């Protein structure tokens, strides 16, 4: 039953619940009233019986004082002869031991002396002054007998209340039927009122359901109840919310267009930034070929470096084009990649009279993606070179500590600004325009699931330590995601 009720819509459950509560309340209050009236009727019957015994006792007192049984019987017989309203069936006088002294009985209940005397059980138990028994009521009163009698006597009257019982039963059924009908009417009225009060909610729910996946539509003005100011205000507030939502959606659309344009600009700047450095290294290698091309060792090193630079350019291009189609087999980092990064930064370092050194103790391959690590190290080295004074040294270190690759960039500059250091460490670029390299560093570290620490050395300069998990599943997603491209 509860499961069936819970499946009903809320707009139907609430009115039904209100109707049921009203019905139960009406039935309960009527039943209480019926029970209260029944108790009052019994009390009235007892008072009527005692009033009857008042007159009978007054007539019996002389005969009781003389202990005249014949006179007692005569009084009881005359009492049976006349009745208005309540019909008496049997009258009797008994002594303290319960023995019958005198009695009178109507002929239609047996006549004559009638059946053997059997006082009511409540009288024998010494209980109250009344006992109801199947359409009749027994009432009694204790009276003094003649001198010498053993204790007081008792006048007992058996009154016929069949008419009262029938009337009470008929009244009870009438009240019950009226109660059910009245309760049903009240429940129906409560149901309709609850449905009427829920109309604005139902109307708004319908609009929200119809607008699923889209913006909610305002409710038409003709559907707003003019006779109910509070509900009208409620629906008008909903309409204002729907209009504001539409305005916000339009504004968000304009912001998306602006952001797309900004992303394209940042992407172009990223490509220019990442491609310029390999091209600078290639230009340096070409210059080496022109000056030392006759030397086989220099020529071989320069040609190999040009080849690796072209490969790096190809990787950056592929990573940009495949923002949503990551490759399944990204190349692992090799020791040679660290030396390549040094050579890529060498062009800028040479113009600033800064030396870049590599101190790496790594195996042939390390389980981290080479492209992302190269980009990250290149940005760190370029920032370190630009922060170092002429004649200074920038050191790139690499160590493998169990399943963590530790990469360190140490410069001899004036130290990194506190705000930029916090941005790189926390992974949240500082507000304003911190520079393209800082944004790229933050995004690449986040992509590689690494951790960065920035410390200023006492002898001057900055020490940046990068810890990357080796063999991470995210490390070999390949290429740059859309977020990386945005950087």
mmCIF file of C-alpha atoms in Angstrom, residues 179-485:
data_model
loop_
_atom_site.group_PDB
_atom_site.id
_atom_site.type_symbol
_atom_site.label_atom_id
_atom_site.label_comp_id
_atom_site.label_asym_id
_atom_site.label_seq_id
_atom_site.Cartn_x
_atom_site.Cartn_y
_atom_site.Cartn_z
ATOM 1 C CA UNK A 179 -20.686 10.934 10.032
ATOM 2 C CA UNK A 180 -19.391 8.897 7.080
ATOM 3 C CA UNK A 181 -21.224 11.074 4.581
ATOM 4 C CA UNK A 182 -20.158 14.310 6.232
ATOM 5 C CA UNK A 183 -16.555 13.100 6.569
ATOM 6 C CA UNK A 184 -16.484 12.065 2.917
ATOM 7 C CA UNK A 185 -17.793 15.498 1.877
ATOM 8 C CA UNK A 186 -15.207 17.243 4.051
ATOM 9 C CA UNK A 187 -12.458 15.008 2.653
ATOM 10 C CA UNK A 188 -13.536 15.783 -0.918
ATOM 11 C CA UNK A 189 -13.580 19.510 -0.158
ATOM 12 C CA UNK A 190 -10.120 19.240 1.443
ATOM 13 C CA UNK A 191 -8.849 17.322 -1.590
ATOM 14 C CA UNK A 192 -10.133 19.970 -3.987
ATOM 15 C CA UNK A 193 -8.765 22.819 -1.868
ATOM 16 C CA UNK A 194 -5.341 21.164 -1.673
ATOM 17 C CA UNK A 195 -5.338 20.628 -5.428
ATOM 18 C CA UNK A 196 -6.336 24.256 -5.910
ATOM 19 C CA UNK A 197 -3.515 25.439 -3.655
ATOM 20 C CA UNK A 198 -1.066 23.247 -5.570
ATOM 21 C CA UNK A 199 -2.014 24.567 -8.980
ATOM 22 C CA UNK A 200 0.857 27.092 -9.145
ATOM 23 C CA UNK A 201 3.366 24.405 -8.143
ATOM 24 C CA UNK A 202 1.861 21.977 -10.679
ATOM 25 C CA UNK A 203 1.999 24.648 -13.352
ATOM 26 C CA UNK A 204 5.660 25.445 -12.653
ATOM 27 C CA UNK A 205 6.548 21.742 -12.463
ATOM 28 C CA UNK A 206 4.950 21.222 -15.873
ATOM 29 C CA UNK A 207 6.986 24.078 -17.319
ATOM 30 C CA UNK A 208 10.181 22.716 -15.785
ATOM 31 C CA UNK A 209 9.514 19.212 -17.144
ATOM 32 C CA UNK A 210 8.781 20.558 -20.615
ATOM 33 C CA UNK A 211 12.019 22.553 -20.461
ATOM 34 C CA UNK A 212 14.112 19.502 -19.513
ATOM 35 C CA UNK A 213 17.540 19.965 -21.038
ATOM 36 C CA UNK A 214 16.619 23.528 -22.018
ATOM 37 C CA UNK A 215 15.895 26.789 -20.272
ATOM 38 C CA UNK A 216 12.598 27.070 -18.300
ATOM 39 C CA UNK A 217 9.956 29.114 -20.084
ATOM 40 C CA UNK A 218 7.966 31.877 -18.316
ATOM 41 C CA UNK A 219 4.312 31.150 -17.497
ATOM 42 C CA UNK A 220 1.807 32.985 -19.651
ATOM 43 C CA UNK A 221 0.171 36.013 -18.019
ATOM 44 C CA UNK A 222 -3.369 34.637 -18.514
ATOM 45 C CA UNK A 223 -2.494 31.611 -16.366
ATOM 46 C CA UNK A 224 -1.526 33.749 -13.350
ATOM 47 C CA UNK A 225 -4.380 33.745 -10.763
ATOM 48 C CA UNK A 226 -5.396 37.358 -10.330
ATOM 49 C CA UNK A 227 -7.648 36.541 -7.327
ATOM 50 C CA UNK A 228 -4.706 35.184 -5.321
ATOM 51 C CA UNK A 229 -2.049 37.910 -4.897
ATOM 52 C CA UNK A 230 0.381 35.666 -3.047
ATOM 53 C CA UNK A 231 0.315 32.944 -5.713
ATOM 54 C CA UNK A 232 0.506 35.570 -8.427
ATOM 55 C CA UNK A 233 3.628 36.977 -6.761
ATOM 56 C CA UNK A 234 5.051 33.448 -6.544
ATOM 57 C CA UNK A 235 4.543 32.783 -10.273
ATOM 58 C CA UNK A 236 5.887 36.227 -11.196
ATOM 59 C CA UNK A 237 9.043 35.444 -9.217
ATOM 60 C CA UNK A 238 9.350 32.195 -11.220
ATOM 61 C CA UNK A 239 8.953 34.152 -14.467
ATOM 62 C CA UNK A 240 11.688 36.580 -13.397
ATOM 63 C CA UNK A 241 13.936 33.617 -12.587
ATOM 64 C CA UNK A 242 13.281 32.115 -16.036
ATOM 65 C CA UNK A 243 14.024 35.444 -17.733
ATOM 66 C CA UNK A 244 17.216 35.891 -15.714
ATOM 67 C CA UNK A 245 18.277 32.353 -16.621
ATOM 68 C CA UNK A 246 17.767 33.140 -20.299
ATOM 69 C CA UNK A 247 19.823 36.328 -19.951
ATOM 70 C CA UNK A 248 22.593 34.456 -18.121
ATOM 71 C CA UNK A 249 22.600 31.778 -20.820
ATOM 72 C CA UNK A 250 22.963 34.418 -23.515
ATOM 73 C CA UNK A 251 25.751 36.102 -21.579
ATOM 74 C CA UNK A 252 27.492 32.757 -21.072
ATOM 75 C CA UNK A 253 27.278 32.163 -24.801
ATOM 76 C CA UNK A 254 29.038 35.468 -25.421
ATOM 77 C CA UNK A 255 31.639 34.615 -22.785
ATOM 78 C CA UNK A 256 32.232 31.226 -24.411
ATOM 79 C CA UNK A 257 32.852 32.928 -27.727
ATOM 80 C CA UNK A 258 35.278 35.330 -26.078
ATOM 81 C CA UNK A 259 37.008 32.505 -24.239
ATOM 82 C CA UNK A 260 37.321 30.541 -27.471
ATOM 83 C CA UNK A 261 39.000 33.493 -29.095
ATOM 84 C CA UNK A 262 41.295 33.832 -26.074
ATOM 85 C CA UNK A 263 42.130 30.106 -26.192
ATOM 86 C CA UNK A 264 43.020 30.374 -29.844
ATOM 87 C CA UNK A 265 45.294 33.301 -29.038
ATOM 88 C CA UNK A 266 46.950 31.425 -26.173
ATOM 89 C CA UNK A 267 47.348 28.368 -28.365
ATOM 90 C CA UNK A 268 49.042 30.429 -31.022
ATOM 91 C CA UNK A 269 51.314 31.980 -28.388
ATOM 92 C CA UNK A 270 52.088 28.509 -26.968
ATOM 93 C CA UNK A 271 53.005 27.136 -30.376
ATOM 94 C CA UNK A 272 55.185 30.148 -31.088
ATOM 95 C CA UNK A 273 56.854 29.789 -27.683
ATOM 96 C CA UNK A 274 57.466 26.052 -28.007
ATOM 97 C CA UNK A 275 58.523 26.121 -31.656
ATOM 98 C CA UNK A 276 60.808 29.145 -31.348
ATOM 99 C CA UNK A 277 63.195 27.408 -28.949
ATOM 100 C CA UNK A 278 63.795 24.274 -31.096
ATOM 101 C CA UNK A 279 64.237 26.558 -34.104
ATOM 102 C CA UNK A 280 66.805 28.548 -32.143
ATOM 103 C CA UNK A 281 68.661 25.318 -31.339
ATOM 104 C CA UNK A 282 68.525 24.253 -34.978
ATOM 105 C CA UNK A 283 69.862 27.661 -36.025
ATOM 106 C CA UNK A 284 72.736 27.174 -33.563
ATOM 107 C CA UNK A 285 73.457 23.745 -35.060
ATOM 108 C CA UNK A 286 73.434 25.192 -38.570
ATOM 109 C CA UNK A 287 75.908 27.843 -37.438
ATOM 110 C CA UNK A 288 78.097 25.078 -36.027
ATOM 111 C CA UNK A 289 77.954 23.255 -39.371
ATOM 112 C CA UNK A 290 79.031 26.370 -41.199
ATOM 113 C CA UNK A 291 81.985 26.973 -38.909
ATOM 114 C CA UNK A 292 83.061 23.418 -38.112
ATOM 115 C CA UNK A 293 81.467 21.407 -40.904
ATOM 116 C CA UNK A 294 84.837 19.987 -41.956
ATOM 117 C CA UNK A 295 85.191 18.239 -38.577
ATOM 118 C CA UNK A 296 83.343 14.863 -38.678
ATOM 119 C CA UNK A 297 82.558 14.841 -34.937
ATOM 120 C CA UNK A 298 81.126 18.360 -34.908
ATOM 121 C CA UNK A 299 79.220 17.715 -38.131
ATOM 122 C CA UNK A 300 77.697 14.486 -36.784
ATOM 123 C CA UNK A 301 76.690 16.122 -33.488
ATOM 124 C CA UNK A 302 75.144 19.108 -35.268
ATOM 125 C CA UNK A 303 73.223 16.942 -37.752
ATOM 126 C CA UNK A 304 71.948 14.697 -34.925
ATOM 127 C CA UNK A 305 70.857 17.722 -32.968
ATOM 128 C CA UNK A 306 69.028 19.147 -36.006
ATOM 129 C CA UNK A 307 67.300 15.795 -36.439
ATOM 130 C CA UNK A 308 66.243 15.711 -32.788
ATOM 131 C CA UNK A 309 65.042 19.305 -33.048
ATOM 132 C CA UNK A 310 62.900 18.410 -36.045
ATOM 133 C CA UNK A 311 61.519 15.430 -34.101
ATOM 134 C CA UNK A 312 60.725 17.717 -31.168
ATOM 135 C CA UNK A 313 58.909 20.114 -33.497
ATOM 136 C CA UNK A 314 56.960 17.209 -34.926
ATOM 137 C CA UNK A 315 55.998 16.021 -31.439
ATOM 138 C CA UNK A 316 54.772 19.474 -30.436
ATOM 139 C CA UNK A 317 52.761 19.738 -33.661
ATOM 140 C CA UNK A 318 51.269 16.255 -33.263
ATOM 141 C CA UNK A 319 50.417 16.905 -29.637
ATOM 142 C CA UNK A 320 48.596 20.117 -30.607
ATOM 143 C CA UNK A 321 46.655 18.515 -33.453
ATOM 144 C CA UNK A 322 45.639 15.513 -31.360
ATOM 145 C CA UNK A 323 44.200 17.343 -28.370
ATOM 146 C CA UNK A 324 41.220 14.956 -28.229
ATOM 147 C CA UNK A 325 42.900 11.876 -29.688
ATOM 148 C CA UNK A 326 45.742 10.892 -27.363
ATOM 149 C CA UNK A 327 48.222 8.399 -28.772
ATOM 150 C CA UNK A 328 48.439 4.976 -27.171
ATOM 151 C CA UNK A 329 52.235 4.768 -27.084
ATOM 152 C CA UNK A 330 53.988 7.911 -25.876
ATOM 153 C CA UNK A 331 57.795 7.909 -26.016
ATOM 154 C CA UNK A 332 59.622 7.430 -22.714
ATOM 155 C CA UNK A 333 62.098 9.950 -21.384
ATOM 156 C CA UNK A 334 65.766 9.249 -22.157
ATOM 157 C CA UNK A 335 68.952 10.714 -20.784
ATOM 158 C CA UNK A 336 69.602 12.302 -24.172
ATOM 159 C CA UNK A 337 66.408 14.376 -23.755
ATOM 160 C CA UNK A 338 67.980 16.261 -20.842
ATOM 161 C CA UNK A 339 70.993 17.119 -22.979
ATOM 162 C CA UNK A 340 68.676 18.154 -25.820
ATOM 163 C CA UNK A 341 66.840 20.511 -23.483
ATOM 164 C CA UNK A 342 70.186 22.000 -22.465
ATOM 165 C CA UNK A 343 71.052 22.564 -26.119
ATOM 166 C CA UNK A 344 67.593 24.091 -26.747
ATOM 167 C CA UNK A 345 68.202 26.584 -23.965
ATOM 168 C CA UNK A 346 71.790 27.150 -25.011
ATOM 169 C CA UNK A 347 70.895 29.717 -27.690
ATOM 170 C CA UNK A 348 69.167 32.004 -25.195
ATOM 171 C CA UNK A 349 71.821 31.265 -22.558
ATOM 172 C CA UNK A 350 74.630 32.168 -24.953
ATOM 173 C CA UNK A 351 73.131 35.559 -25.714
ATOM 174 C CA UNK A 352 72.927 36.245 -21.941
ATOM 175 C CA UNK A 353 76.414 34.854 -21.179
ATOM 176 C CA UNK A 354 74.939 32.105 -18.961
ATOM 177 C CA UNK A 355 76.225 28.517 -18.828
ATOM 178 C CA UNK A 356 73.773 25.578 -18.702
ATOM 179 C CA UNK A 357 75.091 22.324 -17.211
ATOM 180 C CA UNK A 358 73.500 18.864 -16.952
ATOM 181 C CA UNK A 359 74.204 16.597 -13.965
ATOM 182 C CA UNK A 360 72.082 13.478 -14.546
ATOM 183 C CA UNK A 361 72.398 9.906 -13.343
ATOM 184 C CA UNK A 362 69.514 8.141 -15.094
ATOM 185 C CA UNK A 363 69.006 4.817 -16.870
ATOM 186 C CA UNK A 364 68.624 4.715 -20.633
ATOM 187 C CA UNK A 365 64.839 5.183 -20.366
ATOM 188 C CA UNK A 366 62.550 6.401 -17.573
ATOM 189 C CA UNK A 367 58.816 5.672 -17.433
ATOM 190 C CA UNK A 368 57.565 9.233 -17.925
ATOM 191 C CA UNK A 369 56.405 10.847 -21.206
ATOM 192 C CA UNK A 370 59.319 12.535 -22.918
ATOM 193 C CA UNK A 371 57.384 15.287 -24.729
ATOM 194 C CA UNK A 372 55.724 16.742 -21.629
ATOM 195 C CA UNK A 373 58.902 16.508 -19.508
ATOM 196 C CA UNK A 374 60.955 18.198 -22.244
ATOM 197 C CA UNK A 375 58.428 21.037 -22.441
ATOM 198 C CA UNK A 376 58.413 21.393 -18.663
ATOM 199 C CA UNK A 377 62.199 21.401 -18.303
ATOM 200 C CA UNK A 378 62.629 23.770 -21.224
ATOM 201 C CA UNK A 379 60.313 26.329 -19.598
ATOM 202 C CA UNK A 380 62.075 25.970 -16.239
ATOM 203 C CA UNK A 381 65.521 26.337 -17.860
ATOM 204 C CA UNK A 382 64.506 29.357 -19.901
ATOM 205 C CA UNK A 383 63.101 31.077 -16.793
ATOM 206 C CA UNK A 384 66.281 30.179 -14.864
ATOM 207 C CA UNK A 385 68.512 31.517 -17.661
ATOM 208 C CA UNK A 386 66.617 34.801 -17.767
ATOM 209 C CA UNK A 387 66.830 35.158 -13.973
ATOM 210 C CA UNK A 388 70.590 34.478 -13.834
ATOM 211 C CA UNK A 389 73.078 37.330 -14.111
ATOM 212 C CA UNK A 390 75.724 37.264 -16.909
ATOM 213 C CA UNK A 391 78.521 34.879 -16.093
ATOM 214 C CA UNK A 392 76.286 32.715 -13.916
ATOM 215 C CA UNK A 393 75.549 28.993 -14.131
ATOM 216 C CA UNK A 394 72.248 27.097 -14.409
ATOM 217 C CA UNK A 395 72.331 23.425 -13.390
ATOM 218 C CA UNK A 396 69.875 20.712 -14.490
ATOM 219 C CA UNK A 397 70.006 17.599 -12.296
ATOM 220 C CA UNK A 398 68.223 14.273 -12.711
ATOM 221 C CA UNK A 399 67.972 11.362 -10.244
ATOM 222 C CA UNK A 400 65.742 8.309 -10.000
ATOM 223 C CA UNK A 401 64.547 7.583 -6.462
ATOM 224 C CA UNK A 402 62.649 4.288 -6.537
ATOM 225 C CA UNK A 403 59.410 5.150 -8.382
ATOM 226 C CA UNK A 404 59.960 8.931 -8.335
ATOM 227 C CA UNK A 405 61.919 10.893 -10.941
ATOM 228 C CA UNK A 406 63.597 13.884 -9.263
ATOM 229 C CA UNK A 407 64.476 16.766 -11.600
ATOM 230 C CA UNK A 408 66.116 19.920 -10.233
ATOM 231 C CA UNK A 409 66.799 23.293 -11.825
ATOM 232 C CA UNK A 410 69.196 25.531 -9.884
ATOM 233 C CA UNK A 411 70.036 29.069 -10.967
ATOM 234 C CA UNK A 412 72.144 31.918 -9.603
ATOM 235 C CA UNK A 413 69.605 34.697 -10.028
ATOM 236 C CA UNK A 414 68.043 37.084 -7.576
ATOM 237 C CA UNK A 415 65.358 34.589 -6.557
ATOM 238 C CA UNK A 416 61.809 33.895 -7.708
ATOM 239 C CA UNK A 417 59.051 36.247 -6.611
ATOM 240 C CA UNK A 418 57.038 34.888 -3.686
ATOM 241 C CA UNK A 419 53.726 35.128 -5.573
ATOM 242 C CA UNK A 420 55.080 33.209 -8.585
ATOM 243 C CA UNK A 421 56.664 30.610 -6.291
ATOM 244 C CA UNK A 422 53.326 30.047 -4.547
ATOM 245 C CA UNK A 423 51.561 29.752 -7.899
ATOM 246 C CA UNK A 424 53.979 27.095 -9.178
ATOM 247 C CA UNK A 425 53.912 25.168 -5.894
ATOM 248 C CA UNK A 426 50.125 25.232 -5.386
ATOM 249 C CA UNK A 427 49.267 24.638 -9.037
ATOM 250 C CA UNK A 428 47.195 27.853 -9.200
ATOM 251 C CA UNK A 429 48.705 30.534 -11.462
ATOM 252 C CA UNK A 430 48.773 33.937 -9.758
ATOM 253 C CA UNK A 431 46.295 36.558 -10.958
ATOM 254 C CA UNK A 432 47.229 39.039 -13.585
ATOM 255 C CA UNK A 433 49.715 38.156 -16.318
ATOM 256 C CA UNK A 434 52.450 35.997 -14.739
ATOM 257 C CA UNK A 435 53.859 35.031 -18.116
ATOM 258 C CA UNK A 436 53.186 32.226 -20.556
ATOM 259 C CA UNK A 437 55.908 29.988 -19.139
ATOM 260 C CA UNK A 438 54.392 29.918 -15.624
ATOM 261 C CA UNK A 439 50.987 28.846 -16.963
ATOM 262 C CA UNK A 440 52.584 26.078 -19.023
ATOM 263 C CA UNK A 441 54.587 24.847 -16.010
ATOM 264 C CA UNK A 442 51.473 24.673 -13.824
ATOM 265 C CA UNK A 443 49.440 22.776 -16.448
ATOM 266 C CA UNK A 444 52.214 20.316 -17.283
ATOM 267 C CA UNK A 445 52.922 19.524 -13.617
ATOM 268 C CA UNK A 446 49.207 18.920 -13.067
ATOM 269 C CA UNK A 447 49.035 16.662 -16.123
ATOM 270 C CA UNK A 448 52.056 14.616 -15.018
ATOM 271 C CA UNK A 449 50.625 14.344 -11.456
ATOM 272 C CA UNK A 450 53.844 15.737 -10.099
ATOM 273 C CA UNK A 451 54.803 17.944 -7.190
ATOM 274 C CA UNK A 452 56.938 21.073 -7.260
ATOM 275 C CA UNK A 453 58.898 22.720 -4.466
ATOM 276 C CA UNK A 454 60.570 26.136 -4.760
ATOM 277 C CA UNK A 455 63.352 27.196 -2.370
ATOM 278 C CA UNK A 456 65.537 30.276 -2.357
ATOM 279 C CA UNK A 457 69.176 29.411 -1.592
ATOM 280 C CA UNK A 458 71.196 31.310 0.980
ATOM 281 C CA UNK A 459 74.026 31.917 -1.501
ATOM 282 C CA UNK A 460 71.564 33.410 -4.001
ATOM 283 C CA UNK A 461 69.354 31.977 -6.691
ATOM 284 C CA UNK A 462 66.405 29.594 -6.770
ATOM 285 C CA UNK A 463 66.206 25.813 -6.396
ATOM 286 C CA UNK A 464 63.168 24.212 -8.090
ATOM 287 C CA UNK A 465 62.634 20.489 -7.400
ATOM 288 C CA UNK A 466 60.202 18.531 -9.552
ATOM 289 C CA UNK A 467 59.030 15.058 -8.455
ATOM 290 C CA UNK A 468 57.224 12.949 -11.056
ATOM 291 C CA UNK A 469 55.706 9.477 -10.465
ATOM 292 C CA UNK A 470 57.277 6.883 -12.765
ATOM 293 C CA UNK A 471 54.973 4.624 -14.751
ATOM 294 C CA UNK A 472 51.780 6.613 -13.934
ATOM 295 C CA UNK A 473 48.844 5.689 -16.116
ATOM 296 C CA UNK A 474 48.154 9.351 -16.739
ATOM 297 C CA UNK A 475 51.761 9.898 -17.809
ATOM 298 C CA UNK A 476 51.237 7.971 -21.059
ATOM 299 C CA UNK A 477 47.924 9.433 -22.218
ATOM 300 C CA UNK A 478 50.004 10.935 -24.992
ATOM 301 C CA UNK A 479 49.840 14.391 -26.451
ATOM 302 C CA UNK A 480 48.259 17.429 -24.848
ATOM 303 C CA UNK A 481 44.647 17.564 -23.721
ATOM 304 C CA UNK A 482 42.386 20.465 -24.359
ATOM 305 C CA UNK A 483 43.469 21.957 -21.050
ATOM 306 C CA UNK A 484 47.102 21.740 -22.062
ATOM 307 C CA UNK A 485 46.363 23.366 -25.358
#
